[in-house]
Every structure is written in structure tokens, then in C-alpha cells.
Short mmCIF file of C-alpha atoms in Angstrom, two decimals:
data_model
loop_
_atom_site.label_atom_id
_atom_site.label_comp_id
_atom_site.label_asym_id
_atom_site.label_seq_id
_atom_site.Cartn_x
_atom_site.Cartn_y
_atom_site.Cartn_z
CA MET A 245 34.34 69.64 54.27
CA THR A 246 31.08 69.46 56.27
CA ILE A 247 27.72 70.69 55.03
CA THR A 248 27.98 73.60 57.50
CA ASP A 249 31.45 74.50 56.27
CA LEU A 250 30.26 74.45 52.68
CA ALA A 251 27.28 76.68 53.52
CA ASP A 252 29.58 79.11 55.35
CA LEU A 253 32.00 79.11 52.43
CA ARG A 254 29.18 79.95 50.03
CA LEU A 255 28.37 82.96 52.22
CA ALA A 256 32.00 84.07 52.07
CA THR A 257 32.48 83.64 48.32
CA THR A 258 29.14 85.25 47.47
CA ASN A 259 30.06 88.24 49.63
CA ALA A 260 33.50 88.50 48.02
CA ALA A 261 31.92 88.43 44.58
CA ALA A 262 29.58 91.24 45.66
CA LEU A 263 32.57 93.36 46.66
CA TRP A 264 34.37 92.83 43.37
CA LYS A 265 31.26 93.42 41.31
CA ALA A 266 30.74 96.70 43.18
CA LEU A 267 34.34 97.74 42.57
CA GLY A 268 34.03 96.67 38.95
CA ASP A 269 30.93 98.80 38.60
CA VAL A 270 32.46 101.99 40.02
CA ARG A 271 35.81 101.49 38.28
CA GLY A 272 34.20 100.89 34.89
CA CYS A 273 35.61 97.36 34.63
CA ASP A 274 34.44 94.45 32.51
CA VAL A 275 32.46 92.00 34.65
CA VAL A 276 31.96 88.36 33.66
CA GLN A 277 29.42 86.45 35.75
CA ARG A 278 28.96 82.72 35.35
CA PRO A 279 27.48 80.02 37.64
CA GLY A 280 30.98 78.94 38.65
CA PHE A 281 32.86 82.24 38.92
CA VAL A 282 32.81 86.01 38.78
CA GLY A 283 35.57 87.83 36.90
CA VAL A 284 36.32 91.56 37.08
CA GLY A 285 38.88 92.96 34.67
CA GLY A 286 40.16 96.52 34.79
CA ASP A 287 43.15 98.59 33.75
CA GLU A 288 46.86 97.98 34.34
CA ARG A 289 46.52 98.87 38.02
CA ALA A 290 43.33 96.99 38.80
CA GLY A 291 44.23 93.93 36.74
CA LEU A 292 41.97 90.87 36.76
CA ARG A 293 40.24 89.34 39.78
CA ILE A 294 38.39 86.01 39.52
CA VAL A 295 36.39 84.62 42.46
CA LEU A 296 35.28 80.98 42.31
CA GLN A 297 31.63 80.59 43.26
CA SER A 298 31.08 76.83 43.25
CA PRO A 299 32.69 73.70 44.70
CA ALA A 300 31.92 71.98 41.38
CA PRO A 301 32.22 74.50 38.54
CA GLY A 302 31.24 73.21 35.11
CA GLU A 303 33.89 72.32 32.56
CA ASP A 304 32.88 75.28 30.40
CA ASP A 305 33.29 77.68 33.33
CA VAL A 306 36.72 76.27 34.21
CA ALA A 307 37.81 76.49 30.59
CA GLU A 308 36.56 80.08 30.30
CA LEU A 309 38.18 81.35 33.50
CA THR A 310 41.46 79.60 32.61
CA GLU A 311 41.45 81.20 29.18
CA LEU A 312 40.58 84.58 30.67
CA ALA A 313 43.35 84.41 33.28
CA GLY A 314 45.92 82.92 30.90
CA GLY A 315 45.31 85.51 28.22
CA TRP A 316 45.12 88.57 30.47
CA THR A 317 47.64 91.28 29.56
CA ARG A 318 46.50 94.35 31.54
CA GLY A 319 48.06 94.27 34.99
CA PRO A 320 48.15 91.51 37.62
CA VAL A 321 45.95 88.42 37.74
CA LEU A 322 44.49 86.88 40.90
CA VAL A 323 42.21 83.83 41.02
CA GLU A 324 40.60 83.37 44.42
CA ASP A 325 39.71 79.68 44.84
CA SER A 326 38.28 78.99 48.28
CA TYR A 327 36.93 75.61 47.15
CA GLY A 328 40.28 74.24 45.96
CA VAL A 329 38.91 73.12 42.61
CA VAL A 330 41.22 74.68 40.00
CA ASP A 331 44.92 74.43 39.22
CA MET A 332 46.33 77.55 37.61
CA SER A 333 49.98 76.48 37.64
CA ALA A 334 49.85 75.50 33.96
CA ILE A 335 49.25 79.15 33.01
CA GLY A 336 52.08 80.42 35.20
CA LEU A 337 50.14 81.51 38.29
CA GLU A 338 51.57 80.79 41.74
CA PRO A 339 49.55 79.70 44.80
CA ARG A 340 49.43 81.00 48.33
CA HIS A 341 47.06 79.92 51.06
CA LEU A 342 44.98 82.16 53.31
CA PRO A 343 42.36 81.19 55.91
CA VAL A 344 38.72 82.00 55.22
CA MET A 345 37.08 82.76 58.57
CA ILE A 346 33.59 83.31 59.98
CA ARG A 347 32.16 84.83 63.15
CA ARG A 348 28.57 84.31 64.16
CA PRO A 349 26.48 86.84 66.09
CA GLY A 350 26.95 86.29 69.79
CA GLU A 351 28.20 87.98 72.89
CA ALA A 352 28.39 91.76 72.55
CA LEU A 353 31.84 93.30 72.26
CA PRO A 354 33.00 96.24 74.40
CA PRO A 355 32.83 99.65 72.72
CA ALA A 356 35.78 100.57 70.54
CA ALA A 357 38.59 102.21 72.49
CA LEU A 358 39.08 104.78 69.71
CA GLU A 359 36.49 106.70 67.74
CA VAL A 360 35.55 105.01 64.46
CA VAL A 361 33.61 106.97 61.85
CA ARG A 362 31.68 105.90 58.79
CA VAL A 363 33.10 107.33 55.55
CA GLU A 364 30.56 109.77 54.12
CA THR A 365 32.51 112.37 52.13
CA GLU A 366 34.88 112.21 49.17
CA ASP A 367 37.70 113.57 51.35
CA GLN A 368 37.15 110.79 53.89
CA LEU A 369 37.01 108.26 51.05
CA ALA A 370 40.35 109.48 49.71
CA THR A 371 41.85 109.18 53.20
CA ALA A 372 40.57 105.60 53.61
CA GLU A 373 41.87 104.77 50.14
CA ARG A 374 45.32 106.16 50.97
CA ILE A 375 45.49 104.17 54.21
CA VAL A 376 44.56 100.91 52.50
CA ILE A 377 47.00 101.46 49.62
CA GLN A 378 49.89 102.40 51.92
CA GLY A 379 49.16 100.18 54.89
CA PHE A 380 47.80 96.94 53.48
CA PRO A 381 49.57 97.56 51.05
CA LEU A 382 48.11 97.61 47.54
CA SER A 383 51.37 98.03 45.70
CA ARG A 384 49.78 98.13 42.25
CA PHE A 385 47.99 101.38 43.22
CA GLN A 386 51.18 103.05 44.47
CA PRO A 387 51.90 105.89 44.31
CA HIS A 388 48.44 106.87 45.53
CA HIS A 389 46.25 108.71 43.05
CA PRO A 390 42.86 109.48 44.63
CA ARG A 391 39.78 107.73 43.24
CA GLN A 392 41.62 105.05 41.29
CA ALA A 393 41.19 102.22 43.80
CA PHE A 394 38.03 103.62 45.42
CA PRO A 395 36.20 105.94 43.00
CA ALA A 396 33.75 108.47 44.42
CA ALA A 397 30.81 106.40 43.16
CA LEU A 398 31.67 103.81 45.84
CA LEU A 399 30.07 106.19 48.36
CA GLY A 400 26.49 105.09 48.76
CA HIS A 401 26.94 101.94 46.68
CA ASP A 402 24.40 99.41 47.88
CA GLY A 403 25.80 97.31 50.72
CA VAL A 404 29.32 98.78 50.72
CA GLU A 405 30.61 100.89 53.60
CA LEU A 406 34.02 102.21 54.62
CA PHE A 407 35.25 103.17 58.08
CA LEU A 408 38.08 105.30 59.46
CA VAL A 409 39.78 105.50 62.84
CA GLU A 410 42.16 108.19 64.12
CA LYS A 411 44.93 108.08 66.71
CA ASP A 412 46.19 111.30 68.30
CA GLY A 413 44.31 113.31 65.69
CA GLU A 414 45.81 111.52 62.68
CA PRO A 415 44.11 109.01 60.35
CA ALA A 416 45.50 105.65 61.39
CA GLY A 417 43.30 102.83 60.10
CA ALA A 418 40.50 101.92 57.73
CA CYS A 419 38.40 99.00 56.51
CA VAL A 420 35.70 98.11 54.00
CA THR A 421 32.52 96.15 54.75
CA VAL A 422 29.95 94.52 52.48
CA ALA A 423 26.55 93.51 53.87
CA ASP A 424 23.44 92.16 52.16
CA GLY A 425 21.15 91.38 55.09
CA THR A 426 22.30 87.74 55.18
CA VAL A 427 26.04 88.00 55.72
CA GLY A 428 28.64 90.68 56.28
CA GLY A 429 32.16 90.70 54.86
CA LEU A 430 35.25 92.51 56.08
CA TYR A 431 37.99 93.61 53.68
CA TRP A 432 41.29 95.50 53.92
CA VAL A 433 41.28 95.94 57.69
CA THR A 434 44.34 98.17 57.67
CA THR A 435 46.58 100.01 60.11
CA LEU A 436 49.31 102.35 58.90
CA PRO A 437 52.77 101.05 59.89
CA GLN A 438 53.51 103.86 62.34
CA PHE A 439 50.34 103.11 64.32
CA ARG A 440 50.58 99.32 64.57
CA SER A 441 50.23 97.58 67.94
CA ARG A 442 48.27 100.55 69.29
CA GLY A 443 44.74 99.18 69.16
CA ILE A 444 43.76 100.51 65.74
CA GLY A 445 42.64 97.24 64.19
CA ARG A 446 40.84 96.13 67.33
CA SER A 447 38.93 99.42 67.52
CA LEU A 448 37.84 99.02 63.90
CA MET A 449 36.70 95.45 64.53
CA HIS A 450 34.83 96.28 67.75
CA ALA A 451 33.05 99.20 66.10
CA VAL A 452 31.99 97.30 62.99
CA LEU A 453 31.12 94.00 64.68
CA GLY A 454 29.22 95.84 67.40
CA GLY A 455 27.44 98.15 64.98
CA LEU A 456 26.63 97.66 61.33
CA LEU A 457 27.34 93.91 61.32
CA LYS A 458 26.26 92.97 64.85
CA ASP A 459 23.31 90.79 63.80
CA LEU A 460 24.99 89.01 60.88
CA PRO A 461 27.50 86.23 60.45
CA VAL A 462 30.68 87.95 59.29
CA THR A 463 33.30 86.47 56.97
CA LEU A 464 36.82 87.51 56.02
CA THR A 465 40.01 86.15 54.50
CA SER A 466 42.87 86.70 56.90
CA ALA A 467 46.44 87.71 56.31
CA LYS A 468 48.91 86.06 58.68
CA ALA A 469 49.41 89.19 60.75
CA GLY A 470 45.69 89.68 61.38
CA LYS A 471 44.72 86.16 62.38
CA PRO A 472 45.51 86.41 66.12
CA LEU A 473 43.17 89.40 66.38
CA TYR A 474 40.40 87.62 64.50
CA ASP A 475 40.86 84.49 66.62
CA SER A 476 40.49 86.58 69.78
CA LEU A 477 37.23 88.06 68.47
CA GLY A 478 35.59 84.67 67.93
CA PHE A 479 36.33 84.05 64.27
CA THR A 480 36.91 80.42 63.30
CA THR A 481 38.57 79.05 60.18
CA ILE A 482 36.33 77.47 57.55
CA THR A 483 39.07 76.45 55.11
CA GLN A 484 42.32 77.53 53.52
CA SER A 485 41.66 79.42 50.31
CA THR A 486 44.11 79.16 47.43
CA TRP A 487 44.94 82.49 45.81
CA TRP A 488 46.58 82.01 42.42
CA SER A 489 48.47 85.11 41.32
CA SER A 490 50.87 86.26 38.67
CA PRO A 491 54.53 86.24 39.81
#
């Protein structure tokens, strides 16, 4: 990995940690922050999320996060290791690989084809939450109970924004962004199944990349289905992240 790739990866993992710390804060989770990782543990639905923060975590940090993940009993476990430095197979976690991507500020994008609005009310927040849970999907939060995945306190949380897009008068897509003035992060860019291949995701991306995040490098971790869109918008792959999760 080049020095540039490592610097870009630090941007991505720091941003991801900021998202999970924000969610941990509003959900009332336990947050463990160490030099090598951030861990956020919640209830049976939220489970445990660990995000590696260093390409060379200390032995104590590796031992602590392994013990935390191996002993977790409330809901699912996911260890997000973009640096490829831990092996969680010994505690029964299974790996999958997802590309971490970055887009630098550059040529302006055309305006979004559909209207995209910033989430500002609790009703809008509940709509965005429902779309993400049903469309991404977040199976552990199904059936949808408002304010469990995205509590009302997420509105106005420093650096976190949510966006909605409609198609033919119906809510069709949503996403979450995290920005700190240095880097922006995109999360859960979601289109409901009945609206797919109708420009929903592209409208969300054009609106966010051309608005709130236009002057920042922007990172994301891509699902397979979303990668062609991100490639077309100028995102490039930094590395393949290993996500260790409970079966």
C-alpha cells in the first residue's frame, strides 16, 4: 500500500469511527475508544461494531478487541478491518471483502435529476430510517420500529446529515453523510426495491457530492451493486476491507 493509499485509508476509517461514535451516542451504547480501534456495543438489534483505526494496532488493542468480539452476547458482531491486520476466524467470525473508495473534489456534477431534501424533522428521519432498514437492508432492525436505528437525537448531531429523495411523490431513497471539514463519508446510500434502476441513487449522489460535500474528499465502502455507480462518479478503490461478522 502506498503512502497516499494509507493516508486515504486513515481518512476513511476515521470517518467511519465518527459515524459509529455518533450512533453510539444517540443510541445510548457503550463506546470503547483505543489507539487501534473504536468499539460500539448496543442492544440485541444494534449488536457490536468494531472499526480498526491503525495499520499496526498494539498487541494490547488486538487482545482487547478480540476478547470483546469473542465474548459479545447481545446481537450480531461486525469487525471492520480496512487495514487487513486481524484474523477473527478463531473466534468464529466469517470474512467478506468490500472495496473502500475515495473521490476527490474535481469537476462539478450536473444537478440531481430528482429533488433531494435534507432531513430536518423527526417524521423525515423516520422515513429515511425505514428506507435504509427495508432497502439496504438492515435485517436486524426489521420489522421497522421508528427511532431504534436512527434516534431523534441524530438530528442536529455534529457532522451527521441525512437526505431523502422522492419519485412520483413517494419516498424512494435515502443516505447518511458524515463530514468534519477534512473528509466526507457516505453511508447507506439506499433505494427501495420498487424504485431501483430509476435514477434514485444517482440523484442522491449528485445532490450530496455537488452540495454539502463538494469541497471535500469523500470516502465510502461499496456494496457490489453500488460500485458501477461510484466508479462512474469518479470514485477509485483504495483497498479491499475485510468485514468479519458473526454467521
